[in-house]
Coordinates of C-alpha atoms in Angstrom, one line a residue:
M1 CA 160.8 112.6 88.5
V2 CA 164.4 111.2 87.9
V3 CA 165.1 110.2 84.4
S4 CA 166.0 106.5 84.2
R5 CA 169.5 105.5 82.9
S6 CA 167.8 103.5 80.2
G7 CA 166.3 106.7 78.9
I8 CA 169.7 108.3 78.6
L9 CA 171.3 105.2 77.1
I10 CA 168.5 104.8 74.5
G11 CA 168.8 108.5 73.7
Q12 CA 172.6 108.2 73.1
I13 CA 172.0 105.2 70.8
L14 CA 169.6 107.3 68.7
I15 CA 172.1 110.2 68.5
D16 CA 174.8 107.8 67.4
E17 CA 172.5 106.5 64.7
G18 CA 171.6 110.0 63.5
V19 CA 167.9 109.7 64.3
I20 CA 167.9 112.7 66.7
T21 CA 170.3 115.4 67.7
S22 CA 171.7 116.0 71.2
E23 CA 169.5 119.1 71.5
Q24 CA 166.4 117.1 70.7
L25 CA 167.4 114.5 73.3
E26 CA 167.8 117.2 75.9
I27 CA 164.3 118.6 75.1
G28 CA 162.9 115.0 75.2
L29 CA 164.4 114.2 78.6
K30 CA 163.1 117.5 80.0
E31 CA 159.6 116.7 78.7
Q32 CA 159.9 113.1 80.1
R33 CA 160.6 114.5 83.6
N34 CA 157.1 116.2 83.4
S35 CA 155.1 113.5 81.7
G36 CA 156.8 110.3 83.1
H37 CA 156.4 108.7 79.7
F38 CA 159.0 106.4 78.1
I39 CA 161.6 108.4 76.3
C40 CA 160.8 106.8 72.9
R41 CA 157.1 107.8 73.2
T42 CA 158.2 111.3 74.2
L43 CA 160.5 111.7 71.1
V44 CA 157.7 110.4 68.8
E45 CA 155.1 112.8 70.3
L46 CA 157.5 115.7 69.9
G47 CA 157.9 114.8 66.2
F48 CA 161.6 114.1 66.5
A49 CA 161.5 110.5 65.2
K50 CA 159.2 108.0 63.5
E51 CA 158.1 105.2 65.9
E52 CA 158.8 102.2 63.6
R53 CA 162.3 103.5 62.6
L54 CA 163.2 104.2 66.2
F55 CA 162.3 100.8 67.5
E56 CA 164.0 99.0 64.6
I57 CA 167.3 100.8 65.4
L58 CA 167.0 100.0 69.1
S59 CA 166.3 96.3 68.3
H60 CA 169.4 96.1 66.2
Q61 CA 171.7 98.0 68.7
L62 CA 170.4 96.3 71.8
N63 CA 170.1 92.9 70.2
I64 CA 166.5 92.6 71.5
P65 CA 163.7 91.5 69.1
Y66 CA 161.2 94.1 68.0
I67 CA 157.7 92.7 67.8
K68 CA 154.8 94.2 65.8
L69 CA 151.9 93.1 67.9
K70 CA 149.3 93.9 65.2
N71 CA 150.6 90.9 63.2
K72 CA 150.7 88.5 66.1
D73 CA 148.1 86.1 67.5
I74 CA 148.5 85.3 71.2
E75 CA 147.1 82.2 72.9
D76 CA 144.5 82.7 75.7
L77 CA 146.6 80.5 78.0
I78 CA 149.5 83.0 77.7
I79 CA 147.3 86.0 78.2
Q80 CA 145.9 84.4 81.4
K81 CA 149.4 84.3 82.9
V82 CA 149.3 88.1 83.4
P83 CA 146.3 89.7 85.1
A84 CA 144.8 92.7 83.3
K85 CA 145.7 95.1 86.1
F86 CA 149.4 94.2 85.7
A87 CA 149.3 94.5 82.0
S88 CA 147.6 97.9 82.1
H89 CA 149.8 99.3 85.0
Y90 CA 153.1 98.2 83.5
K91 CA 152.1 98.6 79.8
I92 CA 153.1 95.0 78.9
I93 CA 151.5 92.1 77.0
P94 CA 152.6 88.5 77.4
L95 CA 153.6 86.8 74.1
E96 CA 154.8 83.2 74.8
F97 CA 156.1 80.9 77.4
K98 CA 159.5 79.6 76.3
D99 CA 162.4 77.8 78.1
N100 CA 160.6 78.3 81.4
S101 CA 160.5 82.1 80.8
L102 CA 157.5 84.3 80.1
I103 CA 158.3 86.5 77.1
I104 CA 156.6 89.9 77.4
A105 CA 156.4 92.9 75.0
M106 CA 157.3 96.2 76.7
T107 CA 158.4 99.6 75.5
D108 CA 161.6 99.6 77.7
P109 CA 163.2 96.1 78.0
L110 CA 166.1 97.8 79.8
D111 CA 163.8 98.8 82.8
V112 CA 165.2 96.4 85.4
R113 CA 162.9 97.6 88.1
T114 CA 159.8 96.6 86.1
L115 CA 161.2 93.2 85.2
D116 CA 162.0 92.5 88.9
D117 CA 158.5 93.6 89.9
L118 CA 157.0 91.3 87.4
R119 CA 159.1 88.3 88.4
L120 CA 158.0 88.8 92.0
L121 CA 154.3 89.4 91.2
L122 CA 154.0 86.6 88.6
G123 CA 156.3 84.1 90.2
L124 CA 157.9 83.5 86.8
E125 CA 161.2 84.3 85.1
V126 CA 160.4 87.2 82.7
K127 CA 162.2 88.3 79.6
G128 CA 161.3 91.5 77.7
V129 CA 161.2 92.3 74.0
L130 CA 160.5 95.6 72.3
A131 CA 157.1 96.8 71.1
S132 CA 155.6 100.3 70.7
E133 CA 153.3 101.6 73.4
S134 CA 150.5 102.1 70.9
D135 CA 150.7 98.5 69.8
I136 CA 150.7 97.3 73.5
Q137 CA 147.7 99.4 74.4
D138 CA 145.8 98.1 71.4
A139 CA 146.7 94.6 72.3
I140 CA 145.6 95.0 75.9
R141 CA 142.2 96.2 74.7
R142 CA 142.0 93.4 72.1
Y143 CA 142.9 90.5 74.4
Y144 CA 141.7 91.7 77.8
G145 CA 138.8 93.9 76.7
V146 CA 137.9 97.6 77.3
G147 CA 138.3 98.5 81.0
A148 CA 139.5 95.0 81.9
E149 CA 141.9 96.1 84.7
T150 CA 139.2 98.3 86.3
L151 CA 136.7 95.4 86.3
E152 CA 139.3 93.1 87.7
R153 CA 140.1 95.6 90.5
M154 CA 136.4 95.9 91.4
I155 CA 135.9 92.2 91.5
T156 CA 138.8 91.7 93.9
Q157 CA 137.3 94.3 96.2
K158 CA 134.1 92.3 96.5
S159 CA 134.0 89.6 99.1
D160 CA 131.0 87.9 97.3
L161 CA 130.7 88.6 93.6
K162 CA 127.0 87.8 93.5
E163 CA 126.2 90.6 96.0
S164 CA 127.4 93.2 93.5
R165 CA 124.7 92.1 91.0
I166 CA 121.9 92.5 93.5
E167 CA 120.0 95.7 92.6
A168 CA 120.0 98.2 95.5
E169 CA 116.5 99.1 96.6
E170 CA 117.4 102.5 98.1
A171 CA 118.4 105.5 96.0
Q172 CA 121.2 106.1 98.4
D173 CA 122.7 102.6 97.8
L174 CA 122.5 103.2 94.0
E175 CA 124.2 106.6 94.4
D176 CA 127.0 105.1 96.5
M177 CA 127.6 102.5 93.8
A178 CA 127.6 105.0 91.0
E179 CA 130.0 107.3 92.8
D180 CA 132.6 104.6 93.3
A181 CA 135.8 105.7 91.7
S182 CA 136.2 102.4 89.8
I183 CA 132.7 102.7 88.3
I184 CA 133.4 106.3 87.3
K185 CA 136.7 105.2 85.7
F186 CA 135.1 102.3 83.9
V187 CA 132.2 104.3 82.4
N188 CA 134.8 106.9 81.3
Q189 CA 136.8 104.1 79.6
I190 CA 133.8 103.0 77.6
L191 CA 133.1 106.5 76.5
S192 CA 136.7 107.1 75.6
E193 CA 136.8 103.9 73.6
A194 CA 133.6 104.9 71.8
I195 CA 134.9 108.3 70.8
K196 CA 138.3 106.8 69.7
S197 CA 136.5 104.3 67.6
R198 CA 134.4 107.0 65.9
A199 CA 131.2 105.5 67.2
T200 CA 128.0 107.4 66.9
D201 CA 126.0 105.3 69.3
V202 CA 126.8 103.1 72.4
H203 CA 124.3 100.3 73.3
L204 CA 124.3 98.6 76.7
E205 CA 121.8 95.7 76.6
P206 CA 121.2 93.4 79.5
F207 CA 120.3 89.7 78.9
H208 CA 120.0 86.7 81.2
D209 CA 123.7 85.9 81.3
E210 CA 125.5 88.9 79.9
L211 CA 125.5 92.7 79.5
R212 CA 126.1 93.2 75.8
T213 CA 128.0 96.3 74.7
R214 CA 127.9 97.4 71.1
F215 CA 129.1 100.5 69.2
R216 CA 127.6 101.8 66.0
I217 CA 130.4 102.7 63.7
D218 CA 129.7 104.1 60.2
G219 CA 126.1 103.0 60.6
I220 CA 126.9 99.3 61.5
L221 CA 126.7 97.8 65.0
Y222 CA 129.8 96.0 66.3
N223 CA 130.2 94.0 69.5
I224 CA 132.9 95.5 71.8
N225 CA 135.3 93.2 73.7
I226 CA 134.5 93.8 77.3
P227 CA 135.1 91.2 80.0
E228 CA 132.0 89.1 80.9
T229 CA 132.3 90.3 84.5
I230 CA 130.7 93.6 83.4
K231 CA 127.3 91.9 84.0
Y232 CA 127.9 92.0 87.7
F233 CA 128.1 95.8 87.7
H234 CA 125.1 96.5 85.5
P235 CA 123.1 98.5 88.1
A236 CA 126.1 100.6 89.1
I237 CA 127.0 101.4 85.5
V238 CA 123.4 102.4 84.6
S239 CA 123.2 104.5 87.8
R240 CA 126.5 106.3 87.0
I241 CA 125.2 107.2 83.5
K242 CA 121.9 108.4 85.0
I243 CA 123.8 110.7 87.5
M244 CA 125.8 112.1 84.6
A245 CA 122.6 112.8 82.6
H246 CA 120.7 114.2 85.7
L247 CA 118.1 111.4 85.6
N248 CA 116.2 109.8 88.4
I249 CA 118.5 106.9 89.6
A250 CA 115.7 105.3 91.7
E251 CA 113.3 105.0 88.7
H252 CA 113.7 101.6 86.9
R253 CA 110.2 101.1 85.6
L254 CA 109.9 103.9 83.1
P255 CA 112.0 105.1 80.2
Q256 CA 114.0 108.2 80.8
D257 CA 115.9 110.7 78.5
G258 CA 118.7 113.1 79.3
R259 CA 121.9 114.6 78.1
I260 CA 125.5 114.6 79.1
K261 CA 128.1 117.1 78.0
I262 CA 131.8 116.0 78.0
K263 CA 135.0 117.5 76.7
V264 CA 137.4 115.4 74.7
E265 CA 140.7 117.2 73.8
E266 CA 139.6 120.5 72.5
H267 CA 136.1 119.5 71.4
E268 CA 132.9 119.5 73.5
L269 CA 130.6 116.6 72.8
D270 CA 126.9 116.1 73.6
L271 CA 125.7 112.7 74.6
R272 CA 122.0 112.0 74.2
V273 CA 121.0 109.4 76.8
S274 CA 118.0 107.1 76.8
T275 CA 117.2 104.4 79.3
M276 CA 114.6 101.7 78.8
P277 CA 113.3 98.9 81.2
T278 CA 113.7 95.4 79.7
A279 CA 113.1 91.9 81.1
F280 CA 116.6 91.7 82.5
G281 CA 117.2 95.3 83.7
E282 CA 117.6 98.7 82.1
A283 CA 119.1 99.1 78.7
V284 CA 121.0 102.3 77.9
H285 CA 121.5 104.0 74.6
L286 CA 124.0 106.9 74.2
R287 CA 124.0 108.9 71.0
I288 CA 127.3 110.8 70.5
L289 CA 126.7 114.2 68.9
S290 CA 129.7 116.1 67.5
P291 CA 128.9 119.6 66.1
Q292 CA 132.1 120.0 64.1
F293 CA 131.0 117.2 61.7
F294 CA 127.9 118.8 60.2
L295 CA 127.9 122.5 59.9
E296 CA 129.2 122.7 56.3
L297 CA 126.6 122.2 53.6
G298 CA 129.3 121.3 51.2
N299 CA 130.5 118.4 53.3
I300 CA 127.4 116.2 53.5
G301 CA 127.9 114.5 50.1
L302 CA 125.9 116.7 47.7
S303 CA 127.1 116.6 44.1
P304 CA 128.0 120.0 42.7
E305 CA 124.8 120.1 40.7
D306 CA 122.7 119.2 43.8
L307 CA 124.6 121.6 46.0
A308 CA 123.8 124.4 43.6
I309 CA 120.1 123.5 43.7
I310 CA 120.0 123.5 47.5
E311 CA 121.9 126.8 47.7
K312 CA 119.3 128.4 45.5
V313 CA 116.3 126.8 47.2
I314 CA 117.2 127.8 50.8
K315 CA 117.4 131.4 49.8
I316 CA 113.7 131.7 48.6
P317 CA 111.6 133.9 50.9
H318 CA 108.8 131.4 51.6
G319 CA 107.7 127.8 50.9
V320 CA 108.3 124.3 52.4
I321 CA 111.4 122.2 52.0
F322 CA 111.1 118.5 53.1
V323 CA 114.0 116.1 53.8
T324 CA 112.8 112.5 53.7
G325 CA 114.3 109.2 54.7
P326 CA 114.3 106.6 57.4
T327 CA 115.6 107.1 61.0
G328 CA 119.4 107.5 61.0
S329 CA 119.6 108.7 57.4
G330 CA 121.1 112.1 58.2
K331 CA 118.0 114.2 57.7
S332 CA 118.6 116.4 60.8
T333 CA 122.2 116.9 59.8
T334 CA 121.2 118.2 56.4
L335 CA 118.6 120.5 57.9
Y336 CA 121.2 121.9 60.5
A337 CA 123.7 122.4 57.7
A338 CA 121.1 124.3 55.7
L339 CA 120.1 126.5 58.6
S340 CA 123.8 127.2 59.4
R341 CA 124.3 128.4 55.9
I342 CA 121.5 131.0 56.0
N343 CA 121.9 131.9 59.7
S344 CA 122.8 135.6 60.0
D345 CA 121.9 138.7 62.1
S346 CA 119.3 139.7 59.5
V347 CA 117.4 136.4 59.7
K348 CA 115.3 135.2 62.6
I349 CA 115.3 131.4 62.8
I350 CA 113.2 129.4 65.2
T351 CA 113.1 125.6 65.5
V352 CA 110.8 123.1 67.3
E353 CA 112.5 119.8 67.7
D354 CA 112.3 116.4 69.5
P355 CA 115.0 116.2 70.6
I356 CA 117.3 119.1 70.1
E357 CA 120.3 117.3 68.7
Y358 CA 122.7 120.2 68.2
Q359 CA 122.6 123.6 69.7
L360 CA 123.2 126.3 67.1
K361 CA 124.3 129.8 68.1
G362 CA 121.9 132.5 67.1
I363 CA 119.0 130.2 66.5
N364 CA 116.0 129.9 68.9
Q365 CA 115.4 126.2 69.5
I366 CA 112.3 124.7 71.3
Q367 CA 112.3 121.3 72.8
V368 CA 109.0 119.4 72.4
S369 CA 107.6 118.2 75.7
P370 CA 104.4 116.2 75.4
K371 CA 104.1 115.8 79.2
I372 CA 103.3 119.5 79.6
G373 CA 101.3 119.7 76.3
L374 CA 104.1 121.3 74.2
S375 CA 103.7 119.4 70.9
F376 CA 105.0 120.3 67.5
A377 CA 101.7 121.8 66.6
T378 CA 101.5 123.9 69.8
G379 CA 105.1 125.0 69.4
L380 CA 104.4 126.0 65.8
R381 CA 101.4 128.1 66.7
H382 CA 103.5 130.1 69.2
I383 CA 106.5 130.4 66.9
L384 CA 104.4 132.3 64.4
R385 CA 103.7 135.0 67.0
H386 CA 107.4 135.7 67.3
D387 CA 107.9 137.0 63.7
P388 CA 110.3 134.4 62.4
D389 CA 111.7 134.4 58.8
V390 CA 112.7 130.8 58.9
I391 CA 111.1 127.9 60.8
M392 CA 112.3 124.3 61.2
V393 CA 109.9 121.6 62.4
G394 CA 111.8 118.6 63.5
E395 CA 109.3 116.1 62.0
V396 CA 105.8 116.2 60.5
R397 CA 104.0 113.3 62.2
D398 CA 100.3 114.1 62.0
Y399 CA 97.7 116.2 60.1
E400 CA 97.7 119.1 62.6
T401 CA 101.4 119.6 62.4
A402 CA 101.4 119.2 58.6
E403 CA 98.6 121.7 58.1
I404 CA 100.2 124.4 60.3
T405 CA 103.5 123.8 58.5
I406 CA 101.9 124.3 55.1
R407 CA 99.9 127.4 56.2
A408 CA 103.1 128.9 57.8
A409 CA 104.7 128.7 54.3
L410 CA 101.7 130.2 52.7
T411 CA 101.8 133.2 55.0
G412 CA 105.4 134.2 54.0
H413 CA 107.7 131.9 56.0
L414 CA 110.4 129.5 54.8
V415 CA 109.8 126.2 56.5
F416 CA 112.1 123.2 56.8
S417 CA 110.9 119.8 58.0
T418 CA 111.4 116.0 57.7
L419 CA 109.2 113.1 56.8
H420 CA 109.7 109.3 57.0
T421 CA 109.3 108.2 53.4
N422 CA 111.3 106.0 51.1
D423 CA 111.9 108.6 48.3
A424 CA 111.3 112.2 47.6
A425 CA 108.1 111.8 45.6
G426 CA 106.6 109.7 48.4
A427 CA 106.4 112.8 50.6
V428 CA 103.6 114.2 48.6
T429 CA 101.4 111.1 48.9
R430 CA 102.2 110.8 52.6
L431 CA 101.0 114.4 53.2
I432 CA 97.9 113.9 51.2
D433 CA 97.2 110.7 53.1
M434 CA 97.5 112.7 56.4
G435 CA 94.7 114.9 55.1
V436 CA 96.5 117.9 53.7
E437 CA 94.6 119.3 50.7
P438 CA 96.4 119.0 47.4
F439 CA 95.9 122.6 46.5
L440 CA 97.7 123.7 49.7
L441 CA 100.6 121.4 48.9
S442 CA 100.8 122.5 45.3
S443 CA 101.0 126.2 46.4
S444 CA 103.5 125.7 49.2
L445 CA 106.0 122.9 48.3
E446 CA 109.3 124.1 46.9
C447 CA 111.7 121.2 47.3
L448 CA 111.7 117.6 48.3
I449 CA 115.0 115.9 49.2
A450 CA 115.4 112.2 49.9
Q451 CA 118.6 111.0 51.6
R452 CA 120.5 108.0 52.7
L453 CA 124.0 107.5 54.2
V454 CA 126.6 105.2 52.6
R455 CA 129.9 104.2 54.1
V456 CA 133.0 105.8 52.5
I457 CA 135.9 103.6 51.3
C458 CA 138.9 103.9 53.7
P459 CA 141.5 106.1 51.9
K460 CA 144.4 104.1 53.6
C461 CA 143.5 100.7 52.1
K462 CA 141.5 101.8 49.0
A463 CA 142.3 99.8 45.9
P464 CA 140.8 99.2 42.4
V465 CA 138.9 95.9 42.0
A466 CA 137.7 94.0 39.0
A467 CA 133.9 94.4 38.5
S468 CA 131.7 91.6 37.4
K469 CA 129.8 91.9 34.1
E470 CA 126.5 92.3 36.0
I471 CA 127.8 95.2 38.1
T472 CA 129.3 96.9 35.1
E473 CA 126.0 96.6 33.2
E474 CA 124.0 97.9 36.2
I475 CA 126.2 101.0 36.5
R476 CA 126.2 101.7 32.8
K477 CA 122.4 101.3 32.6
N478 CA 121.7 103.6 35.6
L479 CA 124.1 106.3 34.6
N480 CA 123.8 106.1 30.8
L481 CA 127.6 105.7 30.4
G482 CA 127.5 103.9 27.1
A483 CA 131.0 102.5 26.3
R484 CA 132.8 104.8 28.6
D485 CA 135.4 103.1 30.8
F486 CA 135.4 103.5 34.6
N487 CA 137.0 101.9 37.7
I488 CA 135.4 100.8 40.9
F489 CA 137.2 100.6 44.3
E490 CA 137.0 98.8 47.6
G491 CA 138.8 99.0 50.9
K492 CA 141.0 96.0 51.6
G493 CA 140.8 96.5 55.4
C494 CA 143.4 98.0 57.6
E495 CA 144.0 99.2 61.2
E496 CA 142.7 102.7 60.4
C497 CA 139.3 101.3 59.5
R498 CA 139.2 98.4 62.0
F499 CA 139.6 96.1 59.0
T500 CA 136.1 97.0 57.6
G501 CA 137.3 98.7 54.5
F502 CA 135.2 101.8 55.3
H503 CA 136.0 105.0 57.2
G504 CA 133.2 107.6 57.7
R505 CA 129.9 108.1 55.9
T506 CA 128.5 110.5 53.3
G507 CA 125.1 111.2 51.9
I508 CA 123.4 110.2 48.6
H509 CA 120.4 112.3 47.6
E510 CA 117.6 112.7 45.2
I511 CA 116.1 116.2 44.9
I512 CA 112.8 117.2 43.4
T513 CA 112.4 120.9 42.7
V514 CA 108.7 121.5 42.4
S515 CA 108.1 122.8 38.9
A516 CA 104.8 123.9 37.3
A517 CA 104.3 120.4 35.8
I518 CA 104.8 118.7 39.2
R519 CA 102.4 121.2 40.9
D520 CA 99.8 120.1 38.4
L521 CA 100.4 116.5 39.2
I522 CA 100.0 117.2 42.9
M523 CA 96.8 119.1 42.3
N524 CA 95.5 116.0 40.4
R525 CA 96.5 113.6 43.2
A526 CA 99.0 111.8 40.9
S527 CA 100.8 108.7 42.3
A528 CA 104.3 108.9 43.7
Q529 CA 105.6 106.9 40.7
Q530 CA 104.1 109.5 38.3
T531 CA 105.6 112.3 40.2
K532 CA 109.0 110.6 40.3
Q533 CA 108.9 109.8 36.6
K534 CA 108.2 113.5 35.8
A535 CA 111.0 114.6 38.1
I536 CA 113.4 112.2 36.3
S537 CA 112.3 113.6 32.9
E538 CA 113.2 117.0 34.2
G539 CA 116.7 116.0 35.2
M540 CA 116.4 114.5 38.7
R541 CA 119.0 111.9 39.7
T542 CA 117.6 109.1 41.9
L543 CA 119.2 107.9 45.1
R544 CA 120.6 104.8 43.4
Q545 CA 121.9 106.9 40.5
D546 CA 123.6 109.4 42.8
G547 CA 125.1 106.5 44.8
L548 CA 126.4 104.8 41.7
A549 CA 127.9 108.1 40.6
K550 CA 129.8 108.0 43.9
V551 CA 130.9 104.4 43.1
I552 CA 132.7 105.4 39.9
E553 CA 134.1 108.4 41.7
G554 CA 135.8 106.0 44.1
I555 CA 133.9 107.3 47.1
T556 CA 131.9 104.2 48.1
T557 CA 131.2 100.6 46.9
F558 CA 128.6 99.1 44.6
S559 CA 127.4 96.7 47.4
E560 CA 127.0 99.6 49.8
V561 CA 124.8 101.6 47.4
I562 CA 122.6 98.5 46.8
R563 CA 122.4 97.9 50.6
V564 CA 120.8 101.3 51.3
T565 CA 118.7 101.6 48.1
Q566 CA 117.2 98.1 48.1
Q567 CA 113.6 99.4 47.9
E568 CA 114.2 101.7 45.0
E569 CA 112.5 101.0 41.8
L570 CA 113.1 103.1 38.8
P571 CA 110.0 104.1 36.9
E572 CA 109.7 102.5 33.5
E573 CA 110.3 104.7 30.5

């Protein structure tokens, strides 16, 4: 590729201003020949210059305005003057129509060829102003929607738009639709946007007049801006995802589950896929699993005191450790982190799960399959014949699984499992309600851990805020702070956190280590409140107390802790 004269001119300006050296320009021009990128982007990627400083200098020297698109609102009528396919191809965004000229933001306003192309294609006089490529790409997604240019291209290829919405009856028709290059590209764009947005889940939900697309980011669902025309390609999109997950594309009446493995940069990601028939077509849910986020026990939000307790408990030779909480509270993540900590050549670990969320090296993992009679209970029975030291049962759902889990602990195994209860003490009453004898529980239980996930304040826009008297009193009462001063923080909202004020999540916990006194309470069928009160008297910190401790540490907000611990009631003294 021949380097444009504008690239050399811009490079010389930057040398004259002392932003880069001639050697750095030479390296940048060489890299530009390979990548085809604009010279400014290349210099920024090589670390030779800061993007904002670079564009400010060019704006001054070339007498061309530099526009920061993140601070600009653009009217819909202006956006409609440039089709999405042109905006994406030329990396431009229209800003305003002024003096019979369309003002567009572009990375290289000296690119005469692009300006001439746009004049011809749009039938308008066009003038360029400076903007960074990252700003332009963000603006294209914001105003046109994810994959807008791909959908636009697919629509122009259809002679009759309605025909594309008709579901193909034959598997071959579906497969042809799903293998279309534009459909493949569009699905990849959705997945790329989800990963870039730090989404843990992607939801595609068909309704009468739309195909709603939502991402779950930091535990909260957000609508994603995708052109309405996505609804016309619903069958093709679902079929493409099914092919990627090795599912039956001709089956629309029954739910299906599968997995997709993709590579993003240097990381391999697993996508757990679930399809479900609804009144208006098949809904699709994608769970994005990223192993690098969970393997460290010290990175899941445990306080130093709680971490020390867990470190000690997971090294005992036998007994049961239950992690409790609602769906999506991070129970599996905590169990995987614990297993990773004790995993070694001298320990045999077997798990039985539904589904296997993460594949751990050196650990034997069994996938439950009710269709062929492989349940948790069946898997557990066979696990015990393979001489394990440690067993993980994905979830205790019924008496049979609970009983085998307890008996496995009594016969010399360390067993990890999960339960759906609101707090740690509730696990005992739930197991007794299932039919497990109190004397068996009393003999086998070693630790009960309740967990929730709270959003973490964005470090980029974190700032102290004035707390109301009610909030201050609530924190003081729960943490017994007396007259001690403390600050609380909130995120003001910035580009890094999508203006939510939060970036990432962490756990809050309450941990009951089963003491002799608590074993007596279990034997006597004490209520969950009595068990919780005893644990508190022995030093346990409740979910709300652990969350509020993270509030005054500046990790999360008061409202976030209240949101996830609404059901908690502290036992009366």
